[in-house]
XYZ file of C-alpha atoms in Angstrom:
162
model
C 15.798 -8.721 -18.371
C 14.903 -7.614 -14.908
C 13.840 -9.938 -12.066
C 12.477 -7.023 -9.905
C 9.264 -7.384 -8.312
C 6.273 -5.753 -10.119
C 3.790 -3.587 -8.405
C 0.309 -3.807 -9.624
C -1.414 -0.478 -8.895
C -4.140 2.009 -10.291
C -2.996 4.927 -12.344
C -4.133 7.061 -9.198
C -2.006 5.038 -6.859
C 0.976 5.571 -9.190
C 0.392 9.272 -9.366
C 0.254 9.285 -5.411
C 3.649 7.628 -5.315
C 5.039 10.009 -7.808
C 3.823 12.983 -6.021
C 5.246 11.528 -2.638
C 8.559 11.071 -4.511
C 8.698 14.684 -5.793
C 7.910 16.100 -2.224
C 10.646 13.755 -0.548
C 13.217 14.628 -3.230
C 12.516 18.481 -2.995
C 11.177 19.477 0.368
C 11.936 16.858 2.835
C 15.553 16.237 1.708
C 16.271 19.986 2.017
C 14.747 20.080 5.568
C 16.976 17.147 6.671
C 20.233 18.595 5.106
C 19.462 21.828 6.923
C 18.780 19.863 10.220
C 22.222 18.279 9.832
C 23.895 21.465 8.995
C 22.484 23.003 12.179
C 23.265 19.961 14.403
C 26.914 20.007 13.134
C 27.256 23.484 14.563
C 26.602 22.126 17.912
C 30.182 20.747 18.134
C 31.371 17.342 18.955
C 29.510 14.969 16.584
C 30.408 11.855 18.796
C 27.966 12.975 21.255
C 25.543 15.003 19.306
C 22.058 13.437 19.459
C 20.514 16.049 17.187
C 23.146 15.039 14.485
C 22.701 11.405 15.011
C 18.963 11.754 14.783
C 19.112 13.833 11.493
C 21.474 11.318 10.012
C 19.262 8.405 10.980
C 16.330 10.298 9.398
C 18.271 11.002 6.228
C 19.088 7.300 5.790
C 15.421 6.330 6.211
C 14.490 9.191 3.716
C 16.933 7.779 1.226
C 15.676 4.299 1.524
C 12.171 5.464 1.033
C 13.063 7.430 -2.155
C 14.884 4.338 -3.407
C 11.738 2.246 -2.724
C 9.516 4.688 -4.426
C 11.558 4.888 -7.455
C 11.730 1.092 -7.807
C 7.950 0.749 -7.290
C 7.212 3.579 -9.935
C 9.692 1.987 -12.348
C 8.139 -1.630 -11.902
C 4.507 -0.351 -11.768
C 1.956 -2.458 -13.535
C -1.035 -0.328 -14.080
C -4.228 -2.264 -13.403
C -6.932 -1.880 -16.060
C -9.909 -0.618 -14.260
C -12.638 -2.222 -16.629
C -15.912 -0.920 -15.140
C -17.977 -3.161 -17.320
C -16.595 -6.452 -16.155
C -17.881 -7.272 -12.525
C -18.274 -11.037 -13.141
C -15.223 -11.944 -11.092
C -13.184 -10.402 -8.357
C -10.020 -8.785 -9.622
C -7.602 -6.053 -8.821
C -9.284 -2.746 -8.687
C -12.739 -4.095 -7.948
C -14.728 -3.543 -4.644
C -16.021 -6.648 -3.119
C -18.838 -6.808 -0.654
C -19.315 -10.028 1.289
C -20.770 -11.331 4.408
C -19.235 -13.930 6.871
C -20.972 -17.216 7.066
C -21.214 -18.250 10.612
C -22.791 -21.762 11.541
C -23.923 -22.189 7.983
C -25.929 -18.865 7.979
C -24.847 -15.651 6.344
C -24.184 -12.786 8.804
C -26.059 -9.432 8.404
C -22.794 -7.464 8.729
C -21.581 -6.664 5.201
C -17.836 -5.974 4.763
C -16.565 -4.063 1.543
C -12.984 -3.888 0.363
C -11.251 -2.652 -2.831
C -8.535 -4.981 -3.911
C -5.394 -3.092 -4.936
C -1.661 -3.765 -5.361
C 0.401 -3.737 -2.028
C 1.761 -0.162 -2.902
C -1.777 1.083 -2.476
C -3.008 -0.904 0.341
C -4.564 1.104 3.213
C -6.770 -0.836 5.585
C -8.185 2.241 7.203
C -9.446 3.274 3.715
C -10.666 -0.339 3.098
C -8.238 -0.876 0.385
C -6.528 -4.331 0.886
C -3.599 -5.768 -0.911
C -3.884 -8.522 -3.472
C -1.286 -10.313 -1.427
C -3.324 -10.430 1.691
C -5.109 -13.609 2.636
C -8.714 -12.324 2.312
C -7.933 -10.904 -1.272
C -6.005 -14.137 -2.157
C -9.120 -16.187 -1.272
C -11.666 -13.782 -3.134
C -9.639 -13.196 -6.380
C -11.240 -15.028 -9.423
C -14.318 -15.710 -7.614
C -17.830 -14.661 -8.728
C -20.815 -12.897 -6.902
C -22.890 -15.359 -4.875
C -19.977 -17.836 -4.437
C -19.279 -19.012 -0.996
C -15.453 -19.083 -0.262
C -13.283 -20.513 2.364
C -10.520 -17.879 3.172
C -7.382 -18.746 5.077
C -6.467 -15.958 7.546
C -3.958 -15.932 10.238
C -6.737 -16.482 12.659
C -7.959 -19.566 10.915
C -10.395 -20.226 8.154
C -13.380 -17.859 7.424
C -16.224 -18.702 5.092
C -17.788 -15.833 3.138
C -20.476 -15.249 0.734
C -19.630 -12.702 -2.015
C -22.609 -10.107 -2.219
C -21.475 -7.880 -4.980
C -18.404 -6.882 -7.124
C -18.113 -3.249 -8.482
């Protein structure tokens, strides 16, 4: 029985990781090997910055490939049940407002809660391991929730779950 970390993600998120892995293993790996070959031709490897840079990039690439393989192997696909919007869960988009001085703000925020492998704050996709998601998971529409963030406690009211 493996004790490897499981990675909750949507089927779409797993497909993106698989696509990235294929690209890294086919195209990117070949490009780096070619750069190493060219850099070797420059001569003395002990003072060859191009060679050192290409080897560092190769090490980073191999680490990323290993990480992706582990994430794909240990993926747990989130069931995206479109009908049950009663509580916040992985795969759901939550809209909430911050409660300031006991009154709900007019500024709504919406985030889709996903596994860490798919998190992308610029796309409003937050990890289920983030402080905000941890505070919202399992809560229902209309609930007021205290969320612990690195900047302190934040109170929010859940407006909708989709």
